[in-house]
Short mmCIF file of C-alpha atoms and ligand atoms in Angstrom, two decimals:
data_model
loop_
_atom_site.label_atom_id
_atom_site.label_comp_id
_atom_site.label_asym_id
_atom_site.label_seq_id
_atom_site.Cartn_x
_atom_site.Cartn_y
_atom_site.Cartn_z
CA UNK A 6 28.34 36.12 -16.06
CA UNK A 7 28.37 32.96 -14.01
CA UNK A 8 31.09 30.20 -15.01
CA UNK A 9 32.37 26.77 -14.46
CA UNK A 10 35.86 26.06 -15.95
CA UNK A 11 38.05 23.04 -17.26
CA UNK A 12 34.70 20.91 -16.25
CA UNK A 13 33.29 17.88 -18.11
CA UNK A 14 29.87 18.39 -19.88
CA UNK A 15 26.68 16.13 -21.52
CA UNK A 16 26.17 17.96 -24.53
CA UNK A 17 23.19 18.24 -26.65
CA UNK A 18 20.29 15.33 -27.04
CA UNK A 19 22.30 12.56 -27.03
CA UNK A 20 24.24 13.40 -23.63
CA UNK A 21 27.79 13.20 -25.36
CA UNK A 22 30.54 13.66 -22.60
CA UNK A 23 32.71 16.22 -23.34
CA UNK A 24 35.51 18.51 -21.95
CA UNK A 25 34.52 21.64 -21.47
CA UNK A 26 36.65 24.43 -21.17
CA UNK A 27 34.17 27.17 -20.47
CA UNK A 28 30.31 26.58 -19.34
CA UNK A 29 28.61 30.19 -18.85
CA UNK A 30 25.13 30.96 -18.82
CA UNK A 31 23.09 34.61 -18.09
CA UNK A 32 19.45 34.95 -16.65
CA UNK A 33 17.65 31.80 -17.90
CA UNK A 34 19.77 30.67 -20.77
CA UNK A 35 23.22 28.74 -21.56
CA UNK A 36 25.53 31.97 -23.14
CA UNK A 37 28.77 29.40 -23.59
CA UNK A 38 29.93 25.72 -24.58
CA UNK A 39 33.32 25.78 -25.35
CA UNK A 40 33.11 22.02 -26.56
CA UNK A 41 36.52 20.16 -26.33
CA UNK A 42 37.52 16.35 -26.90
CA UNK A 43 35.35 13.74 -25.62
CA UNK A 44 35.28 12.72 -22.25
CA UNK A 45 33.77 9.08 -21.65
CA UNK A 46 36.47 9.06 -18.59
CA UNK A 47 38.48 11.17 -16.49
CA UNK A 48 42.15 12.33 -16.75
CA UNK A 49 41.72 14.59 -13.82
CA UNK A 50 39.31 14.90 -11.25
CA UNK A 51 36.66 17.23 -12.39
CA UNK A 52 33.17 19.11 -11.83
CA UNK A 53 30.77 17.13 -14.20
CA UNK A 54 27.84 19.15 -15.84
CA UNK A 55 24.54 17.51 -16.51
CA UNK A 56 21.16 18.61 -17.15
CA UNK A 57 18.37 18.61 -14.73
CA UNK A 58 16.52 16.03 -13.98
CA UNK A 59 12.60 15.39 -15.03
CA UNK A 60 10.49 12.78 -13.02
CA UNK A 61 8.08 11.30 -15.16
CA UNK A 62 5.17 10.50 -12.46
CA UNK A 63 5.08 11.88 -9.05
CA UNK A 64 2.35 12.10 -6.40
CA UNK A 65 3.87 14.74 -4.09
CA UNK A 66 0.40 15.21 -2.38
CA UNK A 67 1.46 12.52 0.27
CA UNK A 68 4.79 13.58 0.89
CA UNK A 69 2.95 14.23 4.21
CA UNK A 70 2.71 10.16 4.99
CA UNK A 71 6.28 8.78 4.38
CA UNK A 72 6.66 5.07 4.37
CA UNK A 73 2.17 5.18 5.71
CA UNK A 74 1.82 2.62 2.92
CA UNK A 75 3.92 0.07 4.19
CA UNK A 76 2.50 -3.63 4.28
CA UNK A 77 -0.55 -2.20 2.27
CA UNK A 78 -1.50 -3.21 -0.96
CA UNK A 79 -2.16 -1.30 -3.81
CA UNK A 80 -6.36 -1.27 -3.06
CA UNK A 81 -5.61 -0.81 0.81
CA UNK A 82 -3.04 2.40 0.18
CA UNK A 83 -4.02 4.54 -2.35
CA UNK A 84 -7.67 3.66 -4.27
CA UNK A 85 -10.40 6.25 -3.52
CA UNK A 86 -12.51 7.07 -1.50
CA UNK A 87 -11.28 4.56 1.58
CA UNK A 88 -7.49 4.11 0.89
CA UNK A 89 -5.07 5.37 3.43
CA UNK A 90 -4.03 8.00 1.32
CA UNK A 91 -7.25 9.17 0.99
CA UNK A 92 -8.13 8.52 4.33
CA UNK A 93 -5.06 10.47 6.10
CA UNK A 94 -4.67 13.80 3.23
CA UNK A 95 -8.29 14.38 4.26
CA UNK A 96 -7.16 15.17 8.38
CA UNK A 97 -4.45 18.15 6.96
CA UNK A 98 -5.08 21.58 6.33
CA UNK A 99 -4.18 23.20 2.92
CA UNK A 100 -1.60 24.82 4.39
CA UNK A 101 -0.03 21.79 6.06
CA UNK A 102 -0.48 20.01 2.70
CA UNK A 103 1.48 22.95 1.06
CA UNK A 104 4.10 23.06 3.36
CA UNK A 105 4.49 19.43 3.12
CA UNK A 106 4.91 19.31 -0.96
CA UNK A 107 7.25 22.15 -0.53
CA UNK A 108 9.85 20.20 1.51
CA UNK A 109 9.25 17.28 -0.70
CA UNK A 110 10.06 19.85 -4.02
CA UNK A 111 13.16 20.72 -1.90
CA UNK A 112 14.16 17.47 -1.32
CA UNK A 113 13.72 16.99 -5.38
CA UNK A 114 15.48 20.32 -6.18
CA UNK A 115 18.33 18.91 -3.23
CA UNK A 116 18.91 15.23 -5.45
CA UNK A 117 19.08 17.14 -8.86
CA UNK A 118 15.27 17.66 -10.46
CA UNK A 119 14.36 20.47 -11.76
CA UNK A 120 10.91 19.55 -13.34
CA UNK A 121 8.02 16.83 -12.45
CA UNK A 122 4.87 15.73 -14.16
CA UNK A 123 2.67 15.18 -11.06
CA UNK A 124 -0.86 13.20 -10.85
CA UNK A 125 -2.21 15.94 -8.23
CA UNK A 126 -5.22 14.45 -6.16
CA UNK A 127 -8.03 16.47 -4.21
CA UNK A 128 -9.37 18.45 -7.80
CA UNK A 129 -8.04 21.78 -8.22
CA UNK A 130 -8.08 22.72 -4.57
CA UNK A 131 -5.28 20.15 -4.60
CA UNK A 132 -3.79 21.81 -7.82
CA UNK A 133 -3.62 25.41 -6.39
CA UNK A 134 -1.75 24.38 -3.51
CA UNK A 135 1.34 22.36 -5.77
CA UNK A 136 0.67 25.50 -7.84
CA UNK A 137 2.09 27.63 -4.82
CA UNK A 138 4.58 25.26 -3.55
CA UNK A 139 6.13 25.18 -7.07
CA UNK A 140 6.54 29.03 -7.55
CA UNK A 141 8.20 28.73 -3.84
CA UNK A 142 10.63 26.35 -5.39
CA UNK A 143 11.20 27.11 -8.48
CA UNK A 144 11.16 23.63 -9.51
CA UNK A 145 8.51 23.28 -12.36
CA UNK A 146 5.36 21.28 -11.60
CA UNK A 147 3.76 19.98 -14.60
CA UNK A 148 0.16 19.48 -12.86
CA UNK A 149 -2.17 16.74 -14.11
CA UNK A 150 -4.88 16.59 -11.84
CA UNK A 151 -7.93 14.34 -11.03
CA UNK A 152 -11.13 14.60 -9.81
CA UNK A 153 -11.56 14.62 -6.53
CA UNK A 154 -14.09 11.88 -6.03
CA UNK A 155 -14.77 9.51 -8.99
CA UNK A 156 -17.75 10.76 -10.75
CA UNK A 157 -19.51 7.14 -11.07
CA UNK A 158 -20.07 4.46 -8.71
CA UNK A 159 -19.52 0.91 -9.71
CA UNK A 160 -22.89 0.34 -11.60
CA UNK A 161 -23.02 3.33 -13.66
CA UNK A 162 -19.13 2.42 -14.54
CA UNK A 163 -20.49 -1.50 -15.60
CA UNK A 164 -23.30 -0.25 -17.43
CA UNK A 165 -20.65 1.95 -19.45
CA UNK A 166 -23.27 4.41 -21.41
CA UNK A 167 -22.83 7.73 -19.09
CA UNK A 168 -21.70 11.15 -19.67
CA UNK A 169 -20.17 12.68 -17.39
CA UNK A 170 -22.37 14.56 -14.97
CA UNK A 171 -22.98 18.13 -14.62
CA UNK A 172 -21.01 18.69 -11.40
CA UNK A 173 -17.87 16.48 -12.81
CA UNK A 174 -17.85 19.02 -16.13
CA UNK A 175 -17.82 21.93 -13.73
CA UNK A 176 -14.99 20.31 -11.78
CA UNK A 177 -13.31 19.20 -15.04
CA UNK A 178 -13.03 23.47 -15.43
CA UNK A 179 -11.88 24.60 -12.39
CA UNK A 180 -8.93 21.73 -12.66
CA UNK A 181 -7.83 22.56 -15.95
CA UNK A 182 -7.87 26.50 -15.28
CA UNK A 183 -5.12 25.81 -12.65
CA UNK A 184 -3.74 22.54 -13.58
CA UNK A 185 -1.17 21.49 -17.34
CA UNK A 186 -3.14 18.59 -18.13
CA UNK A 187 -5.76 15.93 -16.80
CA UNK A 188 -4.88 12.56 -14.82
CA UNK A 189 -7.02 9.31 -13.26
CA UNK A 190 -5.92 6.27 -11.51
CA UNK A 191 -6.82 3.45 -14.13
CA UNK A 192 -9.70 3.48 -17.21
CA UNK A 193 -12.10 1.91 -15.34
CA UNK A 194 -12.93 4.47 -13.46
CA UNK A 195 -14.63 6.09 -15.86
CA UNK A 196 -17.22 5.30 -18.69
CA UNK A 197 -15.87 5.25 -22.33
CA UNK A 198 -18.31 8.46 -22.88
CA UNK A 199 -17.09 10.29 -20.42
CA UNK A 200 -12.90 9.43 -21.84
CA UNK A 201 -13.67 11.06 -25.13
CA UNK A 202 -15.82 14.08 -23.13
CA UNK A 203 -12.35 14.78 -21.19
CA UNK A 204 -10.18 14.18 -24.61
CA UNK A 205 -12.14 16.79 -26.88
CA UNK A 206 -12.10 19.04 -24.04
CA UNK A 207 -8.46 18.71 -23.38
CA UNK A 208 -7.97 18.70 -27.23
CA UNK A 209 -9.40 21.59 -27.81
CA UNK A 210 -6.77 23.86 -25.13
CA UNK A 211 -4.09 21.93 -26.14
CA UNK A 212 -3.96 20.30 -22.69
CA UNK A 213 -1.70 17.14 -21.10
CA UNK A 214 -4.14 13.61 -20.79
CA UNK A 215 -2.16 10.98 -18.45
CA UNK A 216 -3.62 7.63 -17.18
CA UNK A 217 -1.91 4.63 -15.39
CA UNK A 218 -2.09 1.21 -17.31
CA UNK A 219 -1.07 -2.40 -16.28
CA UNK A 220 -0.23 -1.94 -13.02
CA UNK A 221 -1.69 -4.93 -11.41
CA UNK A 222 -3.59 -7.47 -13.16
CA UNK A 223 -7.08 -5.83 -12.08
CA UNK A 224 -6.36 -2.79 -14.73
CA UNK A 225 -6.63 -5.10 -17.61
CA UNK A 226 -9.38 -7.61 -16.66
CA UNK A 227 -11.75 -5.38 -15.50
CA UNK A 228 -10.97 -3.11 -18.86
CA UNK A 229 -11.23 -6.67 -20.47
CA UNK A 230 -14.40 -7.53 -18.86
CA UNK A 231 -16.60 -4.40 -19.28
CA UNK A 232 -15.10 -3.11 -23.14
CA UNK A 233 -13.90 -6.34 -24.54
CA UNK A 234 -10.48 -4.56 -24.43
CA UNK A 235 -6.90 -3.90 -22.26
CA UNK A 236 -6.87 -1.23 -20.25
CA UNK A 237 -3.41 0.01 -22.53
CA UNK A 238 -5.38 -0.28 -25.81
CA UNK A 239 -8.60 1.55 -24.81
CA UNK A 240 -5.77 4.72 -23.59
CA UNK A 241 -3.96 4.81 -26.65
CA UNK A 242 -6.78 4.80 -29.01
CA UNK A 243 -7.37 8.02 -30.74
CA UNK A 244 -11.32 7.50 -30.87
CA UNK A 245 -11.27 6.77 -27.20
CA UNK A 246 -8.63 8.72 -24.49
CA UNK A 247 -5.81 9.44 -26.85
CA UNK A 248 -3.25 9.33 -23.86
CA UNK A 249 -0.40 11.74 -24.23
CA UNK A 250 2.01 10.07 -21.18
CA UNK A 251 0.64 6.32 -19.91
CA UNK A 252 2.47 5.17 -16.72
CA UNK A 253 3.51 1.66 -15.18
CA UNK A 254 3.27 -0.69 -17.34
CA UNK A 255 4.26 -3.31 -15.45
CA UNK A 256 2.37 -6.20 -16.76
CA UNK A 257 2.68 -5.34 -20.25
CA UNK A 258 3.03 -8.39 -22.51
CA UNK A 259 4.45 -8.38 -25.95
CA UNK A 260 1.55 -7.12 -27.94
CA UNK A 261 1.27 -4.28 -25.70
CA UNK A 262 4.57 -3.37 -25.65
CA UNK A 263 4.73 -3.43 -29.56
CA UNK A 264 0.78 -1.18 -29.30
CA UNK A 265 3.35 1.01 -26.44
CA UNK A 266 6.32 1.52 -28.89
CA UNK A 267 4.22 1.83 -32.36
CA UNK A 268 1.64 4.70 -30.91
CA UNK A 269 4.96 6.98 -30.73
CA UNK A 270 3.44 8.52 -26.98
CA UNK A 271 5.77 8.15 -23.77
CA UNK A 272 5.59 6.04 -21.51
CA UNK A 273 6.90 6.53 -17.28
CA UNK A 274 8.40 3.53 -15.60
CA UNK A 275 8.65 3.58 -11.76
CA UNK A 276 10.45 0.55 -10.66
CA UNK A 277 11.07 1.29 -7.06
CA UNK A 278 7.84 1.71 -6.43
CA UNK A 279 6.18 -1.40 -8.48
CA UNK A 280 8.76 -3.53 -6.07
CA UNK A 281 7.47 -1.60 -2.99
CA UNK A 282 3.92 -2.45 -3.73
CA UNK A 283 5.43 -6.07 -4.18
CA UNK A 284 3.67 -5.89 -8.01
CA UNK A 285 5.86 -7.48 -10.90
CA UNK A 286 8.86 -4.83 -12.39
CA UNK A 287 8.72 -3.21 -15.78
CA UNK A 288 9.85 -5.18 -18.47
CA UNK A 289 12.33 -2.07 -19.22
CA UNK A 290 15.12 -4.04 -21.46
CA UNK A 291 12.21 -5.22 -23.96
CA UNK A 292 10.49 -1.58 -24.12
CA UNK A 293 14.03 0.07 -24.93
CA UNK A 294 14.25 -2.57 -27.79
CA UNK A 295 10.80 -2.18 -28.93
CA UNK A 296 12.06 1.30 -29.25
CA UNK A 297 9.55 2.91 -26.71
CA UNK A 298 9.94 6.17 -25.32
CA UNK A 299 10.56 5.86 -21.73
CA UNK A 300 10.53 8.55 -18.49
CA UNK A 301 11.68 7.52 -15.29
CA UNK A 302 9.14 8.41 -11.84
CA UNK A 303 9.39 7.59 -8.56
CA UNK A 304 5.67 7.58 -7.74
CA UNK A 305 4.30 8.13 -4.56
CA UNK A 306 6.69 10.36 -2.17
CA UNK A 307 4.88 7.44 0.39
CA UNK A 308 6.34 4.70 -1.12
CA UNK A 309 9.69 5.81 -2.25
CA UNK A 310 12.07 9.22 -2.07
CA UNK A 311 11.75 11.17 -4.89
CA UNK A 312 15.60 10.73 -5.75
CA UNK A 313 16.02 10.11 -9.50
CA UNK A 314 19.41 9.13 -8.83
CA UNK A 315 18.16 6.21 -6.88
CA UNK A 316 15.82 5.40 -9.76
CA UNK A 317 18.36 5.37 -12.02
CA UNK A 318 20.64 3.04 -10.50
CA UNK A 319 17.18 0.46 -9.99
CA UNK A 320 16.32 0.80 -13.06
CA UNK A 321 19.64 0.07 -15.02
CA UNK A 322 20.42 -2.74 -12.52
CA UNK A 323 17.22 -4.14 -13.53
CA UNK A 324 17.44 -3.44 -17.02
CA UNK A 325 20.62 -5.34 -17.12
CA UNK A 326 19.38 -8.49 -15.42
CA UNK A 327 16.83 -8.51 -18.09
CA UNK A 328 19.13 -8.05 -20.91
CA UNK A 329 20.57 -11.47 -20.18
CA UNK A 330 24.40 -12.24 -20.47
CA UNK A 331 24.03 -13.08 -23.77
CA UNK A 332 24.07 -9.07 -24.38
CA UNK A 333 26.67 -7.12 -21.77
CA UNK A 334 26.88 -3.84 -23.53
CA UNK A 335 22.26 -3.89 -23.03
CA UNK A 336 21.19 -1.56 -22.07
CA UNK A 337 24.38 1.35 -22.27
CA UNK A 338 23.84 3.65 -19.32
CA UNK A 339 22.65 6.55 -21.29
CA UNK A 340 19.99 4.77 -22.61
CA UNK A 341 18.64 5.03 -19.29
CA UNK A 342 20.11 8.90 -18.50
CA UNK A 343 17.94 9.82 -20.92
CA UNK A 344 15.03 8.69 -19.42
CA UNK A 345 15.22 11.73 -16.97
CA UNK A 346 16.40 13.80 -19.39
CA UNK A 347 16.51 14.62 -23.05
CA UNK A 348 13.06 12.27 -23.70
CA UNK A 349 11.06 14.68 -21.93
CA UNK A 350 11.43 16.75 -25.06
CA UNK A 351 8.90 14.78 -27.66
CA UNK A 352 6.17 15.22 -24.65
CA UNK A 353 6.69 18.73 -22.90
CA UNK A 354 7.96 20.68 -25.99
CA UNK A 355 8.30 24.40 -25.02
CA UNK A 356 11.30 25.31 -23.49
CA UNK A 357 11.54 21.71 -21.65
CA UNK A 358 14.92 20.18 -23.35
CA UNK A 359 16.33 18.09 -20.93
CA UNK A 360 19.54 18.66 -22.27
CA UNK A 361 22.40 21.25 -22.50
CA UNK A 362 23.28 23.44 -25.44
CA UNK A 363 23.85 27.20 -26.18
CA UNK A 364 20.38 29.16 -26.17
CA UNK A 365 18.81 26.49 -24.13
CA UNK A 366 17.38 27.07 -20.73
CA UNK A 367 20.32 26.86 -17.63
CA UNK A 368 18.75 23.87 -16.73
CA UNK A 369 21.48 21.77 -14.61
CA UNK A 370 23.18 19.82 -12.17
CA UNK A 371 26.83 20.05 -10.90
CA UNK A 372 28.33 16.63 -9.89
CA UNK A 373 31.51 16.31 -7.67
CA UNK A 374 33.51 13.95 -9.55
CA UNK A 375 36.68 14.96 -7.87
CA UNK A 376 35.34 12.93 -4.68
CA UNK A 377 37.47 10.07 -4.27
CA UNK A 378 34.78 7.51 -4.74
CA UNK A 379 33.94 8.57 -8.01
CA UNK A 380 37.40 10.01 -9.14
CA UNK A 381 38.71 7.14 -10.81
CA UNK A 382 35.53 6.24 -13.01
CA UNK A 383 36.18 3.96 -15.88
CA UNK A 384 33.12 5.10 -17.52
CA UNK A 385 31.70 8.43 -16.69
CA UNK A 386 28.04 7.56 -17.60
CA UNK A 387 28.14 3.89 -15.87
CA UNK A 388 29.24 5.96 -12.66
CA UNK A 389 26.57 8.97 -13.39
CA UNK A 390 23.77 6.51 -13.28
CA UNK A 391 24.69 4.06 -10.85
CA UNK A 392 27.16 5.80 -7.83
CA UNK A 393 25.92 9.04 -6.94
CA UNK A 394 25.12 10.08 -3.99
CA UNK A 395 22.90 13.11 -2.91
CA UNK A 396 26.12 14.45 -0.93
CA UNK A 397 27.43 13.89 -4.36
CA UNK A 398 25.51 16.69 -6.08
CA UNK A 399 27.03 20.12 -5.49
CA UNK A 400 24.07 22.62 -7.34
CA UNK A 401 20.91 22.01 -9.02
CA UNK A 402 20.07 25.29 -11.50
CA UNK A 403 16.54 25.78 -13.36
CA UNK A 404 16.57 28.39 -16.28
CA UNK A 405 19.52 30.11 -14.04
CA UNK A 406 17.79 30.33 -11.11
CA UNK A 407 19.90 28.64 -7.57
CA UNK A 408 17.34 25.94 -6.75
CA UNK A 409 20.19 24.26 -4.57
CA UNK A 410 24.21 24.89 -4.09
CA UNK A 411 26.51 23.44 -1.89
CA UNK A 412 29.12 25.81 0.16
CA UNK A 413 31.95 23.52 -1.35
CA UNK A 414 31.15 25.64 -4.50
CA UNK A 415 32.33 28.53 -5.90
CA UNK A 416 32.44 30.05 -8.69
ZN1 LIG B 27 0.49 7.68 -10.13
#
């Protein structure tokens, strides 16, 4: 059976660095953890063993347009039906739009993910083709799609009394026959009838409901203006969407993030991309403390390269200026690991772990800490999170299957 020897190892939920003698695993699963001393540096240099990566929000649909969104705002690149996104997937073929995501799911599989939860445009035409792009890969798509075209225009969505209409229902069917779970861009763009319509239906198959909140200051006044309510309060409500995963938050002010952290759901936080779109940054550091569940995304292929490892160092840098100097030790790097890893757990369930232990899926990622840049570390998870490099990362694995490996390794 495969093995990697003498190596270091995050074991179990809590990403503990260990030395690990032995790491083996057989078809899908981890067979052997031979769990030694703990490692939070090195003595020698070493292969480090992680587990792969999840990205909390992706829209690999427009891995076609790299960078097309630049100098656009949020309303100019990506709202439907006239943004450029819009605009530019409509001139490709499904095939060119397959073969697209699949390099971009390479590119993922490449810098160490093994799993995304992706807001897949263009109904379930759009979800078919991420559908076959994934089983190319190998890396799991966790599909949440959205309608095509919104189903109301702007009057029906201010009067706020409509159902959804017949076609939208049928479309509503044909997504979630293909797709994990439902998605839209923000709560306005649908009426508060047609939320709970999509929640009892989604209820009922046990299906994924996803929305972004507080991205820019138009989420929550509009919500404010037509419901007498935030945009983030009107998801999380039980009676109304009942959101499993809410992403962005940017905006989110201290009520909110106390509504965020006390409604127990997760929450995806895409820096890079927020400063792209030249929008405010998550307030991370206050979240953690709140005690909010947190994922990591990197959004729109578009706007940035869906490397986690660049996320991660973004994030904690940020994280850290917002911690103040008041607190050095705020937050610790794994608090921010875990973001793209063992917190997928609470949400996905399954056999999604997002983290390493004997009888769990051979989910992981080989790092090549005997590089001379990372050799030395002083602290193994400060360096994990904030130096590596894609020509850093030597394999990527998915229940045992090769979803990337370097010729520098052997084993
Ligand atoms: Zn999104």
């Amino acid at each position: 059976m495969p093995t990697l020897r003498d190596c270091i190892l995050l074991h179990g939920p809590d990403l503990n660095p260990i030395h690990c003698k032995t790491f083996a695993w057989q078809d899908d699963h981890v067979t052997e953890i031979a769990v030694g001393d703990p490692a939070p540096t090195l003595p020698a240099p070493s292969l480090v063993v992680i587990p792969g990566l999840y990205n909390g929000h992706t829209h690999v649909g427009d891995g076609a347009l790299p960078d097309g969104a630049a100098g656009l705002t949020l309303e100019e690149g990506f709202f439907r039906p006239h943004g450029y996104k819009y605009r530019e997937l409509g001139k490709l073929t499904p095939a060119e739009l397959r073969e697209h995501m699949t390099n971009t799911l390479q590119f993922m599989a490449r810098t160490g993910t093994v799993a995304h939860l992706d807001f897949r445009e263009q109904g379930a035409e759009g979800a078919q083709l991420l559908r076959e792009a994934s089983n190319n890969t190998g890396i799991d798509s966790i599909i949440l799609n959205q309608f095509n075209e919104s189903p109301f225009d702007e009057a029906t969505l201010d009067a706020g009394t409509a159902s959804l209409p017949a076609s939208a229902l049928a479309e509503l069917e044909a997504m979630l026959a293909i797709a994990d779970g439902f998605s839209e861009s923000t709560m306005n763009d649908l009426t508060p009838r047609a939320w709970r319509e999509i929640r009892e239906r989604t209820a009922a198959t046990g299906q994924l409901r996803a929305i972004h909140c507080l991205e820019n200051p138009a989420y929550r006044d509009i919500s404010m203006r037509r419901n007498g309510r935030g945009d983030l309060a009107r998801a999380l409500d039980t009676t109304d969407y009942d959101a499993d995963l809410i992403v962005h938050l940017t905006l989110a002010n201290a009520a909110e993030i106390k509504l965020m952290a006390e409604s127990g759901r997760t929450a995806a936080l895409n820096p890079r991309a927020n400063a792209t779109l030249g929008l405010p940054l998550p307030p991370v550091t206050a979240l953690l403390d709140a005690g909010a569940r947190l994922l990591l995304g990197t959004d729109n292929v578009m706007l940035t390269p869906p490397n986690l490892f660049a996320e991660l160092d973004f994030t904690h840098r940020l994280a850290r200026s917002q911690a103040t100097e008041a607190r050095p030790s705020v937050p610790p790097p794994v608090d921010i690991l875990r973001m793209v890893t063992s917190n997928i757990r609470p949400l996905l369930g399954g056999d999604h772990y997002g983290y390493l232990d004997v009888g769990l899926p051979a989910s992981f990622v080989v790092l090549d800490f005997t590089a001379p840049h990372l050799r030395h570390t002083r602290n193994l998870l400060a360096s994990i999170v904030g130096r590596v490099g894609t020509a850093d990362i030597l394999a990527t694995y998915h229940r045992g299957r090769e979803l990337w490996r370097s010729a520098e390794l052997s084993f």
